[in-house]
Coordinates of C-alpha atoms and ligand atoms in Angstrom, one line a residue:
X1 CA 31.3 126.2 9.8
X2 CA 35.3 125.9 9.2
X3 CA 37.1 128.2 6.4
X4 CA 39.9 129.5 5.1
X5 CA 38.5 132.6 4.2
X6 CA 40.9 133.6 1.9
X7 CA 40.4 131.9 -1.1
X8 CA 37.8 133.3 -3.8
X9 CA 34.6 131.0 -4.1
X10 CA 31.9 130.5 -7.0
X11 CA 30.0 127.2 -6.3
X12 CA 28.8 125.6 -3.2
X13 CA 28.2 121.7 -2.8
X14 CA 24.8 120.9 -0.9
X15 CA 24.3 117.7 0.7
X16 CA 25.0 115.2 3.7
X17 CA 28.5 115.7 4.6
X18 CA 30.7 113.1 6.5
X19 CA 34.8 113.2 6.8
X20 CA 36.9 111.6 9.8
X21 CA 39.9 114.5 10.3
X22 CA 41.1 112.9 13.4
X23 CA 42.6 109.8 13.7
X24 CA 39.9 107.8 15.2
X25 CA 41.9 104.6 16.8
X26 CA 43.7 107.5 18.8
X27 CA 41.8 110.8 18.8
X28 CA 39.4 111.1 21.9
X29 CA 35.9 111.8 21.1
X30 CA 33.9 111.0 18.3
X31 CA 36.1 111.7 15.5
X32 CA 33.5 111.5 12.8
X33 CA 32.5 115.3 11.9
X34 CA 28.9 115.3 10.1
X35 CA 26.4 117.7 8.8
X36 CA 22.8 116.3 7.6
X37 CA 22.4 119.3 6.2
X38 CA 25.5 120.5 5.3
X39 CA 28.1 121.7 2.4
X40 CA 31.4 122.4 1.3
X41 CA 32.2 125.8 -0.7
X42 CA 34.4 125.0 -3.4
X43 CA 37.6 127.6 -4.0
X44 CA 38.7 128.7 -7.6
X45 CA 41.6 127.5 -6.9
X46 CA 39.9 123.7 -6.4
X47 CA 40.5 123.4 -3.0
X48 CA 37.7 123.2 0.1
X49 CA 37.5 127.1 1.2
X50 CA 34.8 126.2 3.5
X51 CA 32.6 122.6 5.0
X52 CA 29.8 123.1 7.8
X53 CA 26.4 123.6 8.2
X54 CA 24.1 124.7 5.2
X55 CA 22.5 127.5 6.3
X56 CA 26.0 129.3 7.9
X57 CA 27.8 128.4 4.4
X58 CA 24.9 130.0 2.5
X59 CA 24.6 132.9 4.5
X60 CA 29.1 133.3 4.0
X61 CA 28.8 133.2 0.2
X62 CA 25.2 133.9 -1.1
X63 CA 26.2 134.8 -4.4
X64 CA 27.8 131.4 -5.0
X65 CA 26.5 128.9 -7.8
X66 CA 24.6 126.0 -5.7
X67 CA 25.1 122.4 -7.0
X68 CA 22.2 120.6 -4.5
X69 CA 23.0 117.3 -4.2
X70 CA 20.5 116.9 -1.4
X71 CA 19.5 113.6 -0.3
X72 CA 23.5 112.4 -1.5
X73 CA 26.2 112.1 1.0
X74 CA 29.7 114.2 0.3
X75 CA 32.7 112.2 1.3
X76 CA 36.5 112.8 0.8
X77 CA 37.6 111.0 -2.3
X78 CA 38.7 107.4 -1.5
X79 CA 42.7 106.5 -1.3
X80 CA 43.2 102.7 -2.6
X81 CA 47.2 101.7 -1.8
X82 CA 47.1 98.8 -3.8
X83 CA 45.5 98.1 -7.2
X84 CA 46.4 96.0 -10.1
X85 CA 45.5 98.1 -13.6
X86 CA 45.8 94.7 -15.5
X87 CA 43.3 92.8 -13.5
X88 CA 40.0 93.7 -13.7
X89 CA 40.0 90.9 -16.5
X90 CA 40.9 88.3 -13.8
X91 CA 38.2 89.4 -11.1
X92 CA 35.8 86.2 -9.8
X93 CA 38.6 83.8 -10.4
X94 CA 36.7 81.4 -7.5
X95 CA 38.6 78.5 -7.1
X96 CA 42.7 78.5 -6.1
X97 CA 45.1 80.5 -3.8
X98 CA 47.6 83.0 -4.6
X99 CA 50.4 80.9 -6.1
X100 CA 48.0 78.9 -8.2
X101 CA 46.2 81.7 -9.1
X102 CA 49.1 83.7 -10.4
X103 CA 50.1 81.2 -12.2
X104 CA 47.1 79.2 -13.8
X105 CA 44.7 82.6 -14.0
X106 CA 46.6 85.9 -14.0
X107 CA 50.3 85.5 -15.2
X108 CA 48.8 84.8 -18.5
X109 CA 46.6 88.1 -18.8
X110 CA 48.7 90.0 -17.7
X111 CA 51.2 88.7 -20.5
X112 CA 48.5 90.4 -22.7
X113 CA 49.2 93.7 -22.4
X114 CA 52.5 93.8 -24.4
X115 CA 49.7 94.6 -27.3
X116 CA 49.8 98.5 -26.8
X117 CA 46.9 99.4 -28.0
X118 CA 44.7 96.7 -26.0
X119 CA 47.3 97.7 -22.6
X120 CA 45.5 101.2 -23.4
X121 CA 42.2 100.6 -23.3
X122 CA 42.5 98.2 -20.8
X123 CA 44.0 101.4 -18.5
X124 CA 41.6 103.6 -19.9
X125 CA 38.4 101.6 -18.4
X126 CA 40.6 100.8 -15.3
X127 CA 41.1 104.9 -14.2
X128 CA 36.9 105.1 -15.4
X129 CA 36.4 102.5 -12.7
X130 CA 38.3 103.9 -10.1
X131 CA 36.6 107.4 -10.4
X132 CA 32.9 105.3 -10.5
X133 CA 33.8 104.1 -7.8
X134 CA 34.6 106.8 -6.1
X135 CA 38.2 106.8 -5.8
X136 CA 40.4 110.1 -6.4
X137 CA 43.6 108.8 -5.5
X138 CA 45.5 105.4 -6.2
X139 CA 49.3 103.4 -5.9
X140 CA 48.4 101.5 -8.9
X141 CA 50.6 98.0 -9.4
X142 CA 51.2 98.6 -13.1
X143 CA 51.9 96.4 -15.7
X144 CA 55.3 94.1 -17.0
X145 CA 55.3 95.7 -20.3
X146 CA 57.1 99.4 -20.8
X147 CA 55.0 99.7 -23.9
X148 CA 51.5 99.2 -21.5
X149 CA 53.2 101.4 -18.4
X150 CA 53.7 104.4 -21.1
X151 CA 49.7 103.9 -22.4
X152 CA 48.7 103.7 -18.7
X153 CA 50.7 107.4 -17.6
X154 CA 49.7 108.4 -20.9
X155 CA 45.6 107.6 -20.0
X156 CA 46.4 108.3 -16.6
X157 CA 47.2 111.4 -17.1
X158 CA 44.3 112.6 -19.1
X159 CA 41.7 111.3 -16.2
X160 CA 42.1 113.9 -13.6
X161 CA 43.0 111.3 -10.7
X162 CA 45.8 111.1 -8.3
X163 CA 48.0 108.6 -9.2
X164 CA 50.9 106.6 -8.8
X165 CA 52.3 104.2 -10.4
X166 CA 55.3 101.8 -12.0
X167 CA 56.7 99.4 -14.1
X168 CA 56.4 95.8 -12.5
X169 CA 59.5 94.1 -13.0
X170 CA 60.8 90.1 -12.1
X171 CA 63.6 88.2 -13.6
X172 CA 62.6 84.6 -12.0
X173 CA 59.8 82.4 -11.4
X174 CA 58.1 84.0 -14.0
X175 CA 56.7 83.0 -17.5
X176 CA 58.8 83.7 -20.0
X177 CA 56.4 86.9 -21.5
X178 CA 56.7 88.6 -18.4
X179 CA 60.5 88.2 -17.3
X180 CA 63.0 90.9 -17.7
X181 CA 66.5 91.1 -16.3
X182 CA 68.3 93.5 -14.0
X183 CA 69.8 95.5 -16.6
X184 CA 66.7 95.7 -18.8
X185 CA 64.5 96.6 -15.6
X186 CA 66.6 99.6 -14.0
X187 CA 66.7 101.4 -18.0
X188 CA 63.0 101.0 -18.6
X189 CA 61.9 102.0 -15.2
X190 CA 64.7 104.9 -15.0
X191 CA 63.3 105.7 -18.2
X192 CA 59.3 106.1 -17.3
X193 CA 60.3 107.7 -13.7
X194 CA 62.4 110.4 -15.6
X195 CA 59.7 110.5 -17.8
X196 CA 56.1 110.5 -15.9
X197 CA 57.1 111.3 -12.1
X198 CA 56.2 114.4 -10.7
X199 CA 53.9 115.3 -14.1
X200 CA 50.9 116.7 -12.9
X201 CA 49.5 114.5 -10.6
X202 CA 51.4 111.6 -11.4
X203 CA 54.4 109.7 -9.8
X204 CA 56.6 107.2 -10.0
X205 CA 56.5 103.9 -7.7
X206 CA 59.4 101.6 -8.3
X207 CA 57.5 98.4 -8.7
X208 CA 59.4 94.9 -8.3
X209 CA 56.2 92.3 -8.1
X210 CA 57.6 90.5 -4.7
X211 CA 60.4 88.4 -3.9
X212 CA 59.1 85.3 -5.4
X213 CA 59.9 86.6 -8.8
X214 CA 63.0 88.6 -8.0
X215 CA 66.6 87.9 -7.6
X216 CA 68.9 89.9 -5.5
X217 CA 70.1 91.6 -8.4
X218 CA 66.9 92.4 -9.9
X219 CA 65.8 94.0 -6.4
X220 CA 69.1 96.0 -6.5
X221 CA 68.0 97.5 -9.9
X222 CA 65.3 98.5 -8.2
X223 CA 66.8 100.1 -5.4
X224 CA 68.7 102.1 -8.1
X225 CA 66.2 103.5 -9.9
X226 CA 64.7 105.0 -6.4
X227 CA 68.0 106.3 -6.0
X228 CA 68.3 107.7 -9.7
X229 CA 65.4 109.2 -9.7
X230 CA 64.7 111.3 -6.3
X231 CA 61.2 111.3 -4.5
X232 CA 59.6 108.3 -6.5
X233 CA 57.8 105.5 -4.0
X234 CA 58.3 102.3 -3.9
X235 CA 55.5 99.3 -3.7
X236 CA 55.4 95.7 -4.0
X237 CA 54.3 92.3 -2.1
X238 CA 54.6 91.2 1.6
X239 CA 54.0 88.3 4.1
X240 CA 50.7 87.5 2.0
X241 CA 51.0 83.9 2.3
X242 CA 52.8 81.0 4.1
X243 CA 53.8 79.3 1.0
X244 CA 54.9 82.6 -0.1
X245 CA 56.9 83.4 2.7
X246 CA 58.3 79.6 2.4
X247 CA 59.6 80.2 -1.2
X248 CA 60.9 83.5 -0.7
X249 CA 63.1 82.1 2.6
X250 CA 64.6 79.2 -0.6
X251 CA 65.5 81.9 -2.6
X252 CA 66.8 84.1 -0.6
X253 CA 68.7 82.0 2.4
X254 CA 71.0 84.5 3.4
X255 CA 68.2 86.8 4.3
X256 CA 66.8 86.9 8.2
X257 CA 63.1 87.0 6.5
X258 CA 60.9 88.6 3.9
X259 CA 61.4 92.3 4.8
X260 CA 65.1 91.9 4.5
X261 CA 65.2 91.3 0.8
X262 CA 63.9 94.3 0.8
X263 CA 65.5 96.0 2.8
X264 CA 69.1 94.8 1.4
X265 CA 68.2 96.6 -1.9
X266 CA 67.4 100.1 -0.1
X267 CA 63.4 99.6 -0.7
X268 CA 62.4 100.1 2.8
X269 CA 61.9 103.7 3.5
X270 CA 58.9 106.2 4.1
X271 CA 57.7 106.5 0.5
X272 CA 57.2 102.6 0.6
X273 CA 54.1 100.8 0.5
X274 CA 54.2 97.2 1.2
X275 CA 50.9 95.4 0.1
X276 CA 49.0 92.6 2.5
X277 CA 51.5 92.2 5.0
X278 CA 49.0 89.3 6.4
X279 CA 51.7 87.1 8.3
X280 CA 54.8 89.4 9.9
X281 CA 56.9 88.6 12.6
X282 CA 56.8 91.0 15.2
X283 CA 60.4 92.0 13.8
X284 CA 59.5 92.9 10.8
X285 CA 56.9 95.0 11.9
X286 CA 59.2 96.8 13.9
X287 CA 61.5 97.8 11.5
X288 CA 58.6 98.4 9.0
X289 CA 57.6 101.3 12.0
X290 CA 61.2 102.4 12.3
X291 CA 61.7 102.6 8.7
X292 CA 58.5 105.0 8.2
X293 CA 57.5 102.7 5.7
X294 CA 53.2 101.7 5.3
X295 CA 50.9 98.2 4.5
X296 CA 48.2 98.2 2.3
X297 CA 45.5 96.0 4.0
X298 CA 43.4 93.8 1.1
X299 CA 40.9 92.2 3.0
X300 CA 39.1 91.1 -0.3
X301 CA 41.7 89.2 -1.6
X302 CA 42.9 87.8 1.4
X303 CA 39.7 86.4 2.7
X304 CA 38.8 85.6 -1.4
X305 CA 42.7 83.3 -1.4
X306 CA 42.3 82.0 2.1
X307 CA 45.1 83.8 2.2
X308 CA 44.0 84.4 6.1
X309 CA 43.5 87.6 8.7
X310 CA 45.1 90.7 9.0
X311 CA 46.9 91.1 12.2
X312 CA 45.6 95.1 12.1
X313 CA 46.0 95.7 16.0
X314 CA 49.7 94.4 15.8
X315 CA 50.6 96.7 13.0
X316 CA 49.0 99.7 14.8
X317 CA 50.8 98.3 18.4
X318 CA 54.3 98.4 16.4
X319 CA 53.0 101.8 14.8
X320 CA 52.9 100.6 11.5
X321 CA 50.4 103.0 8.8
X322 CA 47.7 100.7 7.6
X323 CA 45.4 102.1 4.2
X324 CA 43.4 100.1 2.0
X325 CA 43.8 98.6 -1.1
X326 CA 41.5 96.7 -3.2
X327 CA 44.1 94.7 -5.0
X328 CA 41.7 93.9 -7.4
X329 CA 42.0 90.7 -9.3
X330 CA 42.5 88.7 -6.2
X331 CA 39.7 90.7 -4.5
X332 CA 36.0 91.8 -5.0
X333 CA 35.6 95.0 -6.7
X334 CA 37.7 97.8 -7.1
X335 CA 34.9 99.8 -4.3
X336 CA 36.9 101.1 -1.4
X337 CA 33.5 100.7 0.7
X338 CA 33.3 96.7 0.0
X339 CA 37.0 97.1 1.1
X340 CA 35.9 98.6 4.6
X341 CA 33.3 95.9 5.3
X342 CA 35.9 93.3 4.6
X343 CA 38.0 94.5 6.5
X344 CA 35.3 95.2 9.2
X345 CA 34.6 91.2 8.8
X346 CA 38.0 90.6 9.1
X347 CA 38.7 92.0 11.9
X348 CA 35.6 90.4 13.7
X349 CA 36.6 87.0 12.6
X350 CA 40.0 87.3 14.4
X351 CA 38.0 87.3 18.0
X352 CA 39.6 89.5 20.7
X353 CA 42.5 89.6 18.9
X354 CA 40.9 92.1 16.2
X355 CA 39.9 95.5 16.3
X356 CA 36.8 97.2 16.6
X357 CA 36.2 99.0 13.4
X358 CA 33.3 101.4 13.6
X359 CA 31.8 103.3 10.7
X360 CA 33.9 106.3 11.2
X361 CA 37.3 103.8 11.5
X362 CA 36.0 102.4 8.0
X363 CA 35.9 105.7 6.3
X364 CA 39.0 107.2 7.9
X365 CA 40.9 104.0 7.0
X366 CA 39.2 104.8 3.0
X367 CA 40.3 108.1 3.0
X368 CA 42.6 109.6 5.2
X369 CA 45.0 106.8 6.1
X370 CA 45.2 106.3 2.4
X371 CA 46.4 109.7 1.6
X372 CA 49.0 109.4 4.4
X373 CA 50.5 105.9 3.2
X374 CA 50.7 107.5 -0.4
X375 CA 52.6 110.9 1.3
X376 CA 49.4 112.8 0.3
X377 CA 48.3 114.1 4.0
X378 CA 48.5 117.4 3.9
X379 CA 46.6 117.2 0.7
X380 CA 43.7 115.0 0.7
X381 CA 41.9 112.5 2.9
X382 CA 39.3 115.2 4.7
X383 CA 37.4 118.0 4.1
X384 CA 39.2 120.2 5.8
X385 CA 39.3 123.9 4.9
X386 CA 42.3 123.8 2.4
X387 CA 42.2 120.5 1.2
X388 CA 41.9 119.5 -2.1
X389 CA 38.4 119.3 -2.9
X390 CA 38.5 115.6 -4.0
X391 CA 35.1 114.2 -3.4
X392 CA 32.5 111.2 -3.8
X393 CA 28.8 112.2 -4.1
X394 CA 27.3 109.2 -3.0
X395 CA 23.0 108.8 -3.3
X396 CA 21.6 105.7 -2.2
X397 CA 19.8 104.6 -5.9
X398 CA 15.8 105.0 -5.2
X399 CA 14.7 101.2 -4.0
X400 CA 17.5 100.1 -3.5
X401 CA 18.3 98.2 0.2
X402 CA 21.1 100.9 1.3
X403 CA 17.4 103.5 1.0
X404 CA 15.7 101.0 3.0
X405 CA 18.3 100.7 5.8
X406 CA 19.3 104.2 6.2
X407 CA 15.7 105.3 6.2
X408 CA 15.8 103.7 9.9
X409 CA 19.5 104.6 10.9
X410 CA 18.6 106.1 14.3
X411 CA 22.2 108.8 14.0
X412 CA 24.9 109.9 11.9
X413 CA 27.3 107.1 13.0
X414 CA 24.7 104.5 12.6
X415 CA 23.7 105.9 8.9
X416 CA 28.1 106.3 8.3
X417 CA 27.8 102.3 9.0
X418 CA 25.2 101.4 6.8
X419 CA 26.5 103.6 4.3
X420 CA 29.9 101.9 4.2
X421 CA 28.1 98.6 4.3
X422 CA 25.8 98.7 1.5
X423 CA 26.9 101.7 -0.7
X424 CA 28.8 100.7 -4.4
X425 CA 29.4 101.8 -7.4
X426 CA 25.8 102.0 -8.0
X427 CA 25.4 105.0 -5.7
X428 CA 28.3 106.7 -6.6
X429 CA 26.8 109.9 -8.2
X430 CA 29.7 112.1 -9.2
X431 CA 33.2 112.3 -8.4
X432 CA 35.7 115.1 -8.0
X433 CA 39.3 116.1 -8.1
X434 CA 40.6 119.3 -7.1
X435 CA 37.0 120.4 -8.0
X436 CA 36.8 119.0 -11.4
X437 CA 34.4 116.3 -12.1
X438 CA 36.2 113.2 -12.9
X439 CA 32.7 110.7 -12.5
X440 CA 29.1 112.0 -13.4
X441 CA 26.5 109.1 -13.4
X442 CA 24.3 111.5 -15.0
X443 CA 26.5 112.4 -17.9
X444 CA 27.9 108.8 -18.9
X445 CA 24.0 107.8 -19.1
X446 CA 24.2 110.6 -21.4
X447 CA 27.2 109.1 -23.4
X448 CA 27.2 105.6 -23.2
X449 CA 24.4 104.0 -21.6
Ligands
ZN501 ZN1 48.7 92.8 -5.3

């Protein structure tokens, strides 16, 4: 058992508990640190003061409360880098790739949520979602509409997660409902990151939607509003797609690549997340590593738009940070789990030129590496004495085929695998931030179902 011993403690979480603390692409070893039998004690204060064995945590604090989640596993809340809040309307969209499906599916949806009140509740089942399916922290790609970012910090707020977030903005290539102009874009996202960053739990990520849609000018907004309003991040789109790439090299001619019109607006720095990321050139991945700044790897969406596969060993050869995101509309599920086994498949598909991702690679790239690219590390992302106690109670629903296969996993890496493989919303049990429960399957039963 590991603790901080200094913290006072009144419940204690019983059940199968799993976190990757090391990184495991580098650390030697297993990295993966597991009890079958295990818990974590929960501070006052809502961080972990203790995570080990059963028996040794009982024995430290035997006149804690016990919440026995036996036969449930106890994971660190999941990080997802890149998530639309105005697309779960648009998930299954089979058919067409990303340009076509921006523009025939999406676009218009999205032009939807300059209705306040429907941009509210929309948010309000988005952040449900995320904490059913187990995720605690998110770099949420917002909405167009100032009227639809202000409901979403406004619901964000209330649900307990981790979040950050920002006005999308584009002044080009865009329908009409959705474009704004330089001017327009810097005073309502200087506005809202004045307003919502650094409340509570919530940030600020400046938030232009990629090049395609952006002028130099707009982008320069953009870069002023991270300037005029200290410490907010910055996210938006990247190398997802040759034709992509092709119309952003039209509009922007002057520019070396795609990085660089970026970069010439000051939105290439550490606190930047760059989503996809699925065709770089070994230059840009370069100064993406020099510049500190991180890729959020959608394998969902890019296998779902053919949009093709990740290059992750050359981002972690050039030392880029790579997280997850489910992206959402364009992808599967807003399940950081499916994420992993996409990303496992991925990677597989790519041959000897992808990496090996094990069950404890999976999870760390879920949790950890997600709290590192959103500038969380030293908060969340394990279950490390000290950390926040943000956690996913995960129990395998009775008949269900994730029971079946783990009844016959022969260790705790094999059972890790099959966990991240077949586990979904459906097993998600309860979710916590900093302690508080911000998903019970139990109680919404209760409420709504
Ligand atoms: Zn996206």
């Amino acid at each position: 058992m590991s603790a901080t011993g200094v913290a006072s403690v009144r419940r204690l979480l019983r059940g199968t508990v799993a976190h990757v603390p090391r990184d495991p692409f580098t650390a030697a070893g297993e990295a993966l640190e597991a009890w079958d039998d295990g818990g974590l004690a929960l501070a006052d204060d809502g961080t972990i003061a203790a995570v080990g064995a059963w028996r040794d945590l009982r024995a430290a604090y035997p006149a804690a409360d016990v919440d026995d989640r036996s036969g449930a596993w106890l994971l660190p809340g999941f990080v997802d880098a890149h998530v639309h809040y105005p697309q779960v309307g648009v998930l299954g969209g089979l058919g067409p790739r990303l340009l076509e499906w921006l523009e025939g599916r999406t676009w218009p949806h999205e032009a939807r949520f300059a209705d306040a009140a429907f941009a509210r509740a929309e948010a309000r089942q988005f952040l449900r979602l995320l904490a059913r399916n187990g995720t605690t922290s998110a770099l949420v790609f917002g909405a167009h509409q100032a009227v639809a970012m202000e409901a979403f910090f406004h619901e964000a707020a209330a649900s307990g997660l981790r979040v950050t977030a920002g006005l999308v903005v584009g002044d080009v290539g865009l329908p009409e409902a959705l474009r704004t102009t330089p001017e327009l874009a810097f005073e309502e996202a200087a506005f809202l990151a004045r307003r919502w960053h650094g409340r509570g739990w919530l940030r600020y990520a400046v938030t232009p939607r990629f090049s395609v849609s952006s002028t130099a000018a707009l982008l320069a907004a953009c870069g002023a509003v991270a300037r005029e309003v200290p410490g907010t991040w910055v996210t938006s789109h990247l190398n997802e797609t040759p034709d992509e790439i092709a119309v952003v090299r039209a509009r922007f001619p002057d520019q070396r690549d795609y990085l660089a019109t970026y970069e010439a607006a000051g939105l290439v720095g550490p606190r930047s997340v760059f989503a996809h990321d699925v065709h770089p050139s070994d230059d840009e991945l370069t100064r993406l590593a020099a510049a500190g700044a991180r890729v959020a790897h959608c394998p969902s969406s890019n296998h779902a738009l053919g949009s093709g596969l990740f290059p992750l060993a050359r981002h972690r050869r050039a030392g880029v940070g790579v997280a997850l995101g489910t992206d959402v509309g364009a992808g599967t599920s807003l399940s950081l789990l499916a994420e992993a086994t996409s990303a496992y498949v991925g990677q597989m598909l790519l041959g000897a030129d992808g990496e090996r991702l094990t069950g404890a690679r999976l999870l760390w790239l879920a949790t950890a590496a997600g709290a590192h690219a959103l500038g969380l590390g030293d908060l969340v992302g394990d279950l490390r004495p000290g950390r926040a106690a943000d956690v996913v109670a995960l129990r395998p629903p009775p008949g269900s085929t994730l029971a079946a296969a783990l009844t016959h996993a022969a260790d705790g890496p094999s059972a890790l695998a099959t966990l991240v493989t077949l586990a979904r919303e459906d097993a998600v049990e309860a979710t916590w931030v900093a302690g508080e429960a911000v998903w019970c399957a139990a109680a919404a039963e209760r409420l709504v179902g």
